[in-house]
mmCIF file of C-alpha atoms in Angstrom:
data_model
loop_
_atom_site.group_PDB
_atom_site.id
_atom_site.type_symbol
_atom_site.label_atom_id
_atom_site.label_comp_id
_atom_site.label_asym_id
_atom_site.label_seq_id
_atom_site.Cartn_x
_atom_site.Cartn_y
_atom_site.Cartn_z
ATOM 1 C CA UNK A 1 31.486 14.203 -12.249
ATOM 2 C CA UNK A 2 29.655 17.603 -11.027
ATOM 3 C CA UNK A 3 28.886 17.072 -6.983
ATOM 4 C CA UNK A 4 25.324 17.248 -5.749
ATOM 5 C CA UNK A 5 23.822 18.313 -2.407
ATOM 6 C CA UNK A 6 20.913 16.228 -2.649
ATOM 7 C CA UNK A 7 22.278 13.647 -5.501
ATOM 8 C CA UNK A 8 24.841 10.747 -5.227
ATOM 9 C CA UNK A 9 26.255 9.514 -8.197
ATOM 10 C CA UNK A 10 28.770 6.296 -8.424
ATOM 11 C CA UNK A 11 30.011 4.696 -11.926
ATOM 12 C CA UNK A 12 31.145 1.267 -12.449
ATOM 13 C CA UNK A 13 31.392 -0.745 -15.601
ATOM 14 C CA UNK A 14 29.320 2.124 -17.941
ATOM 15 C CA UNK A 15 26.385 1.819 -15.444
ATOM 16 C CA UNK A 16 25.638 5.212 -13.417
ATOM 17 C CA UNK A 17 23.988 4.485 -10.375
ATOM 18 C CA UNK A 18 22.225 7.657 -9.023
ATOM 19 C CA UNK A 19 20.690 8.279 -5.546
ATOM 20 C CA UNK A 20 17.893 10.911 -4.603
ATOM 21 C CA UNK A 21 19.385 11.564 -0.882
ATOM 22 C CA UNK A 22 17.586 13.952 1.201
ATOM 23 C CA UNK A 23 16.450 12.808 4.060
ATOM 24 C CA UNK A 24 14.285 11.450 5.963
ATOM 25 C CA UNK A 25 11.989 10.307 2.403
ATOM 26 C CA UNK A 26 13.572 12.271 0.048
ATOM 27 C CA UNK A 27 11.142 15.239 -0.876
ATOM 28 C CA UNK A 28 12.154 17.736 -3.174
ATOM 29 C CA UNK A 29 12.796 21.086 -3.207
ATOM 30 C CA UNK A 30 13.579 23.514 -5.815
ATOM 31 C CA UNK A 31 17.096 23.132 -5.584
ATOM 32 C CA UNK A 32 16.809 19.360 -5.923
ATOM 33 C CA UNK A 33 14.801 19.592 -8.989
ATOM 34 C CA UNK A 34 17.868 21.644 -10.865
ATOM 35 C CA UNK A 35 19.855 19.259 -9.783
ATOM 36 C CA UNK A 36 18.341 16.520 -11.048
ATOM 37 C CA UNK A 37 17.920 18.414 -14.294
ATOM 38 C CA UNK A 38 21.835 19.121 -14.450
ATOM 39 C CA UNK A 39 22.877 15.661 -13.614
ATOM 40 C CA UNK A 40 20.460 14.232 -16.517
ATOM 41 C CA UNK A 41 21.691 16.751 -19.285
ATOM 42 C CA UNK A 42 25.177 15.361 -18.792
ATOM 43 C CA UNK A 43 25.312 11.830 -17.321
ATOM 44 C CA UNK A 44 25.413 10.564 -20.726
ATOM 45 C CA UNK A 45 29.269 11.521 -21.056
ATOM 46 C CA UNK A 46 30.214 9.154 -18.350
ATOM 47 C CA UNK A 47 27.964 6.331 -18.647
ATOM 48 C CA UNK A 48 25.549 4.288 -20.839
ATOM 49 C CA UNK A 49 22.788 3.631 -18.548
ATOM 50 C CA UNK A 50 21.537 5.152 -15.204
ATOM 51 C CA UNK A 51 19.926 3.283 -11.647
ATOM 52 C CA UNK A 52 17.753 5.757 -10.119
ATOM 53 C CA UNK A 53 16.890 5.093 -6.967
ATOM 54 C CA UNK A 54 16.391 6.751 -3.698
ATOM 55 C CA UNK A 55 18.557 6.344 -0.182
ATOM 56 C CA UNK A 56 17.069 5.308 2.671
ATOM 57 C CA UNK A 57 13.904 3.554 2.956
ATOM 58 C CA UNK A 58 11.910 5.284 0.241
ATOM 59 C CA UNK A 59 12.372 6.494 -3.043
ATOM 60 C CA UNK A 60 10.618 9.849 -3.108
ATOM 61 C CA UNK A 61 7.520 10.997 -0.954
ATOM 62 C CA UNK A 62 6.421 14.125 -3.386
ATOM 63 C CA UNK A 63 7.684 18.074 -2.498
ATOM 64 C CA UNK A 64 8.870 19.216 0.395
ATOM 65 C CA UNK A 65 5.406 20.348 1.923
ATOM 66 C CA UNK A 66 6.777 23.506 3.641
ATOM 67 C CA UNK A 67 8.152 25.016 0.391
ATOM 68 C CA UNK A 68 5.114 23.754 -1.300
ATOM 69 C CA UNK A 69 3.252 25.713 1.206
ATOM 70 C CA UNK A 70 4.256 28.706 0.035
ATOM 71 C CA UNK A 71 3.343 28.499 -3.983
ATOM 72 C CA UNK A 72 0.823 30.843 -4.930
ATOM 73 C CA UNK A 73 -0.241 31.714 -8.341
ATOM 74 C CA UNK A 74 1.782 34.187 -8.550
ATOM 75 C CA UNK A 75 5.041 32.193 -8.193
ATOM 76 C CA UNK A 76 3.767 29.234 -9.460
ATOM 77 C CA UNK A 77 4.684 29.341 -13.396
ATOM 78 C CA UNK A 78 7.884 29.714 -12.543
ATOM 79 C CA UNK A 79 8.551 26.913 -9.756
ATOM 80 C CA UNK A 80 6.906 24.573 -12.460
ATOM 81 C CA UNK A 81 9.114 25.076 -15.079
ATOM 82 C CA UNK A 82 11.690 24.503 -12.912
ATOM 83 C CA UNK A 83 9.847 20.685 -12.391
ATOM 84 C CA UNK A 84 8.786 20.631 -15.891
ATOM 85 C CA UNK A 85 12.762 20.732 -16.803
ATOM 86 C CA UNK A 86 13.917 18.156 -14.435
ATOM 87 C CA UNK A 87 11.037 15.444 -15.779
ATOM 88 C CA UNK A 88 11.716 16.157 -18.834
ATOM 89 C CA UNK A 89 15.748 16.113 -18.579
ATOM 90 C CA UNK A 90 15.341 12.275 -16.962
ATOM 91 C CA UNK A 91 13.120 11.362 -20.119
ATOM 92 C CA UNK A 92 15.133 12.697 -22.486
ATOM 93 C CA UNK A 93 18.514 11.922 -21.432
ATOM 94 C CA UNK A 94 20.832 10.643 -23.905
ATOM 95 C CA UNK A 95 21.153 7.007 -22.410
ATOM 96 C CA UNK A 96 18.355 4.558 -20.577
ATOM 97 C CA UNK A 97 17.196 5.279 -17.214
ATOM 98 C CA UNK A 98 16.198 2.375 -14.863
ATOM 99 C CA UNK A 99 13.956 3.373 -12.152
ATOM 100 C CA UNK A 100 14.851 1.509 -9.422
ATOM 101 C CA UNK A 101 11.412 2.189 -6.862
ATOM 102 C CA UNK A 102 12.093 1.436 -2.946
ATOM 103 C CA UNK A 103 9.443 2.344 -0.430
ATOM 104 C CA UNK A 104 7.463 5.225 -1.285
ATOM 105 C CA UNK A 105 6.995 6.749 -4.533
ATOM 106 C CA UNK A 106 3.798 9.330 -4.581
ATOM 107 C CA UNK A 107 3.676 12.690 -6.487
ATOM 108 C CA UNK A 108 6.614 13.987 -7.670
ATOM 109 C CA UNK A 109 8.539 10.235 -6.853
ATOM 110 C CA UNK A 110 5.914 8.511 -9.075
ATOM 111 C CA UNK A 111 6.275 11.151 -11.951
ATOM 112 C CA UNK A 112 10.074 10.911 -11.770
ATOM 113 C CA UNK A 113 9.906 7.057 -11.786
ATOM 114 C CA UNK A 114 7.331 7.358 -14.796
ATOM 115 C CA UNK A 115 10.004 9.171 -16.707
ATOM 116 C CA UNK A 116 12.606 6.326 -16.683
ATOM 117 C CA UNK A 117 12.751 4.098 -19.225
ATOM 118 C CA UNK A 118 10.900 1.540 -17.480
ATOM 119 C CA UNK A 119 10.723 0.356 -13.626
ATOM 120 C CA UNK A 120 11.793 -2.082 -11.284
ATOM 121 C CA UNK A 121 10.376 -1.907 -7.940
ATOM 122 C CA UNK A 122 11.149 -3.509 -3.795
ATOM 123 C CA UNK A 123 8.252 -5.917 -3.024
ATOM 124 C CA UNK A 124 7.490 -2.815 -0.218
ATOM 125 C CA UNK A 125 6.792 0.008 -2.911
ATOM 126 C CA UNK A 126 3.767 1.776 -3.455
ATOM 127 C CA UNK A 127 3.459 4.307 -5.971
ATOM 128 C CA UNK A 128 1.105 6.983 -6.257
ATOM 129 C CA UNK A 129 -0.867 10.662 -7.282
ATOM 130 C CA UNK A 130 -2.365 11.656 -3.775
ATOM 131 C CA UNK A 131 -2.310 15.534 -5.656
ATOM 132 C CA UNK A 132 -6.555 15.871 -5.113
ATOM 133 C CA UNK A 133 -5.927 15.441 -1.398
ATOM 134 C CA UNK A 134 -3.512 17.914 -1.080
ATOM 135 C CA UNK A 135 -5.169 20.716 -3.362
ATOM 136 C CA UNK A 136 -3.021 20.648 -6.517
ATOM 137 C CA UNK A 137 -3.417 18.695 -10.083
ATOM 138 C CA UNK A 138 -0.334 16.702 -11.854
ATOM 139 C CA UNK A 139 0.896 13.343 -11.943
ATOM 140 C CA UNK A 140 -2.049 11.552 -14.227
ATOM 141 C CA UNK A 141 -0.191 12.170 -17.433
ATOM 142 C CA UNK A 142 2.726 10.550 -16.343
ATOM 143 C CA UNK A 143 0.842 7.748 -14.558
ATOM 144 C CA UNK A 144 -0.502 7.244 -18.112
ATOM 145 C CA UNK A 145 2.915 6.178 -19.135
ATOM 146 C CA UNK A 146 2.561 2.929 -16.692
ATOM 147 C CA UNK A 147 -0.899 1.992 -16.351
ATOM 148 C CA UNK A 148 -4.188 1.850 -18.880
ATOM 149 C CA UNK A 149 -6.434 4.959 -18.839
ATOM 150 C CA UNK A 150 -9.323 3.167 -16.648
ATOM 151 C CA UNK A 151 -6.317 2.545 -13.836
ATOM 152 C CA UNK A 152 -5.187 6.446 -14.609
ATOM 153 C CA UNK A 153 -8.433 7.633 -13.415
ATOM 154 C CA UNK A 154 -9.698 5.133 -10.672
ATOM 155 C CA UNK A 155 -5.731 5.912 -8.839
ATOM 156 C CA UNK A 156 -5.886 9.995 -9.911
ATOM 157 C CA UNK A 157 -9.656 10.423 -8.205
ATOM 158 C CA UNK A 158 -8.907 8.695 -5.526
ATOM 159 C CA UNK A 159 -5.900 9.318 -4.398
ATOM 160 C CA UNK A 160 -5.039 6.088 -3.081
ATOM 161 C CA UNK A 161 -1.381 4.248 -3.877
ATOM 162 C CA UNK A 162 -0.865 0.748 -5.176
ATOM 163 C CA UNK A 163 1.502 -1.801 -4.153
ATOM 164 C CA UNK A 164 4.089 -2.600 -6.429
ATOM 165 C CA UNK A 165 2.681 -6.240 -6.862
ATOM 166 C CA UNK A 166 -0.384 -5.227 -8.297
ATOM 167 C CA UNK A 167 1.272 -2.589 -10.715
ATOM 168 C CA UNK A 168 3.342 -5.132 -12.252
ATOM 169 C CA UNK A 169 0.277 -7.172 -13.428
ATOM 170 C CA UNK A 170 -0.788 -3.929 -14.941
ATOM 171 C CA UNK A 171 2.578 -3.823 -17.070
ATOM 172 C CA UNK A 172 4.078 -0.290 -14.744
ATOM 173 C CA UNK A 173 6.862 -2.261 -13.523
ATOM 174 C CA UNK A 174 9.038 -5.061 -15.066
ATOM 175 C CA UNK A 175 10.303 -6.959 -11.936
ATOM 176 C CA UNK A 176 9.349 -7.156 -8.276
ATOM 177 C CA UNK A 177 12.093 -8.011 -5.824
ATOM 178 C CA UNK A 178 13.265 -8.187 -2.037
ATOM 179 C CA UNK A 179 14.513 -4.063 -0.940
ATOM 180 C CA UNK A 180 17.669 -5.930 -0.201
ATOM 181 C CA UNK A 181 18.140 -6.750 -3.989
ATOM 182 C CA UNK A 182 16.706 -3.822 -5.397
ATOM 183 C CA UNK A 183 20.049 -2.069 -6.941
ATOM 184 C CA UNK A 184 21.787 -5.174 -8.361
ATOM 185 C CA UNK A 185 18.604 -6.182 -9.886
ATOM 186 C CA UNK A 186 18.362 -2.926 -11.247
ATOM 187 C CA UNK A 187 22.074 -2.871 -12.677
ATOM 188 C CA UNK A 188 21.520 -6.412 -13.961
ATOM 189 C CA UNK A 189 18.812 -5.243 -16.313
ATOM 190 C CA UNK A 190 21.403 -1.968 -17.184
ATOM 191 C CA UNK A 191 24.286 -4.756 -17.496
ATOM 192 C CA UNK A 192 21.817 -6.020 -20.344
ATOM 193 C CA UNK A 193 21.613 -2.562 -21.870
ATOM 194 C CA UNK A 194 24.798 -1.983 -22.177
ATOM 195 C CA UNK A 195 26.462 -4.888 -23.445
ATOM 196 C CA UNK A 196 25.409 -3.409 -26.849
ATOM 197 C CA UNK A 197 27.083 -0.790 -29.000
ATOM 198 C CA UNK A 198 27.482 3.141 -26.829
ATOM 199 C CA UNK A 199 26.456 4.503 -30.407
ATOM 200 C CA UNK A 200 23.316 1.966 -30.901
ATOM 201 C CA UNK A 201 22.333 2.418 -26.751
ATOM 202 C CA UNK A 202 21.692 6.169 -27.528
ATOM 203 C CA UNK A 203 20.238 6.315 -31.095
ATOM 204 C CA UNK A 204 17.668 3.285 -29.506
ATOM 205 C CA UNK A 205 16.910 6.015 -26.560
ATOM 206 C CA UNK A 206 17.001 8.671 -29.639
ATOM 207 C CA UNK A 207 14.321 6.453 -31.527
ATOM 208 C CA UNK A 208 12.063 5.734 -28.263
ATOM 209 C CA UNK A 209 12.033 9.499 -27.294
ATOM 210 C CA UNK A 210 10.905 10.657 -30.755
ATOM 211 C CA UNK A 211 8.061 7.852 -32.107
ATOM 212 C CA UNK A 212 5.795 7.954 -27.905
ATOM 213 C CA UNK A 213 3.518 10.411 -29.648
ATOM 214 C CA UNK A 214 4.054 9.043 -33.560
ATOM 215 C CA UNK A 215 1.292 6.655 -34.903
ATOM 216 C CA UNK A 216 2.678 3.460 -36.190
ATOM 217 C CA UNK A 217 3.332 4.735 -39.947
ATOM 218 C CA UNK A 218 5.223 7.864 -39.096
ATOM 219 C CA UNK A 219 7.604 6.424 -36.209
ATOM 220 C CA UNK A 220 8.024 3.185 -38.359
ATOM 221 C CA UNK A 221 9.140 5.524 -40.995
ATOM 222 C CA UNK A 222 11.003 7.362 -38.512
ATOM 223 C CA UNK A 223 12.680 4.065 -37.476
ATOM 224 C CA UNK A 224 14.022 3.648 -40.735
ATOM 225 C CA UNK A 225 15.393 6.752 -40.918
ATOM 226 C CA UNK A 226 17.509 5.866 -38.127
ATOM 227 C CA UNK A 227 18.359 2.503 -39.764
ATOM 228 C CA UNK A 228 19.827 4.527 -42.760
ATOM 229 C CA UNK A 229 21.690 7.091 -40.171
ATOM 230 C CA UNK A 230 22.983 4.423 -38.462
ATOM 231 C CA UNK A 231 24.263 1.679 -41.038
ATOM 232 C CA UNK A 232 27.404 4.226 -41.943
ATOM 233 C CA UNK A 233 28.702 3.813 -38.190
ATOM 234 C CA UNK A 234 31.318 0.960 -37.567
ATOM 235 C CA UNK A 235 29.485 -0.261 -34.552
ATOM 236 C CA UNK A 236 26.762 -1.245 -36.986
ATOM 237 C CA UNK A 237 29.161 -2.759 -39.499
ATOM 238 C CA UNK A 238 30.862 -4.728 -36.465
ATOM 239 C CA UNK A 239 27.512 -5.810 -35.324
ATOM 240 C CA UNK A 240 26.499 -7.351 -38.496
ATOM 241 C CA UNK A 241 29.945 -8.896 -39.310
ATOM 242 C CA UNK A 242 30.055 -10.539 -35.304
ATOM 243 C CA UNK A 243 26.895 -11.837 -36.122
ATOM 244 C CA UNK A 244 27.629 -13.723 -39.636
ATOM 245 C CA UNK A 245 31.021 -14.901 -38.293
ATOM 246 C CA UNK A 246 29.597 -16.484 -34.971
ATOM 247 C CA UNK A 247 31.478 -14.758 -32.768
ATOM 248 C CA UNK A 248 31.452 -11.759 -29.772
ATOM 249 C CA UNK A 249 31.212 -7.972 -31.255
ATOM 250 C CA UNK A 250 34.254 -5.654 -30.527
ATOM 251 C CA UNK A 251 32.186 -2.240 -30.372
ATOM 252 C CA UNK A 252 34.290 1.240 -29.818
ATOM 253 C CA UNK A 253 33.465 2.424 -26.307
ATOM 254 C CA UNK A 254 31.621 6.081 -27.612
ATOM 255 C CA UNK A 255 29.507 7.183 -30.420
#
């Protein structure tokens, strides 16, 4: 796999675990940003589910604050493209992404970890938009993905992070557990991923990614369309013949 500056990458048993590692908290920089949105067009062809997480003590503290500094509206359109890609690559990557949240995750950390999948979290996170006390908008749209609108607004206007406890009574994260635990617990839930078919792992991510903005009749009917698409592959004949004869599926390893 492609080496990274600021990334480290490791896989074991289909599972990609990936690191944001700049330290001391992580904060990105332009650079970072492409190469998070390199690393997410093409992890799919070595693995069938990604850990993100950060090294060190905290997951991601927002931008690097002396490149951010300098953005004026002059160079701004083009610095956030260059964010807009890497979101987006992490969202719609090929294969599930487990965000796996330790210490801090405001600004740019909490919109990365709102384009996983879904989220577990270290009983010390605290995730965040502080963007109206440091002059700039972004972050509420993707905070939208986690928490109810009235949450959106009450944590966008004031700026103010919550502990991960209290987001995972909203329904933003799935499990809470010691920092010292936070990777396996996060590959345990990716173990569970992909114990299924490689082909049925990415047409479920393929499904998920199209129907967030479908009403329920059009991504149902989407849905189906899959099911049609699908039923012609052997890992959904194996699947249904494992099932009727009682025993373990034998899936081929790729789509």
């Amino acid at each position: 796999m492609t080496s990274f500056e600021h990334l480290t990458v490791s896989v074991e048993d289909r599972i990609a675990t990936v690191q944001l590692d700049r330290p001391p908290v992580n904060a990105f920089t332009q650079e970072m940003y492409l190469e998070i949105e390199r690393l997410f067009s093409t992890v799919d062809e070595q693995a069938d589910a990604v850990v993100l997480t950060g090294a060190g003590k905290h997951f991601c503290a927002g931008n690097d604050l002396n490149e951010f500094a300098t953005l004026t509206p002059d160079n701004a359109d083009g610095r956030m493209e260059i964010v807009r890609r890497a979101f987006f690559a992490i969202q719609d990557c090929a294969v599930p992404v487990i965000g796996a949240v330790n210490g801090t995750a405001v600004g740019t950390g909490l919109a990365i970890a709102a384009s996983c999948d879904f989220v577990v979290a270290a009983e010390n996170a605290r995730l965040g938009v502080p963007e109206i006390g440091v002059g700039v908008m972004g972050g509420a749209r993707h905070l939208a993905r986690l928490v109810p609108e009235p949450w959106v607004r009450c944590m966008y206007l004031t700026g103010d992070p919550l502990p991960a406890g209290a987001l995972r009574a909203l329904g933003a994260i799935v499990e809470v557990c010691p920092a010292d635990e936070l990777v396996e617990t996060a590959r345990d839930w990716a173990a569970r991923i992909v114990r299924h078919s490689s082909a049925a792992i990415r047409m479920a991510k393929r499904s998920l990614r199209e129907i967030e903005t479908m009403d329920i009749k059009s991504g149902y009917t989407f849905e189906q369309g899959l099911t049609r698409e699908f039923s012609g592959h052997p890992d959904s004949r194996e699947a249904v013949r494992a099932l009727i004869e009682g025993r373990a599926p034998e899936f081929g390893r790729r789509p």
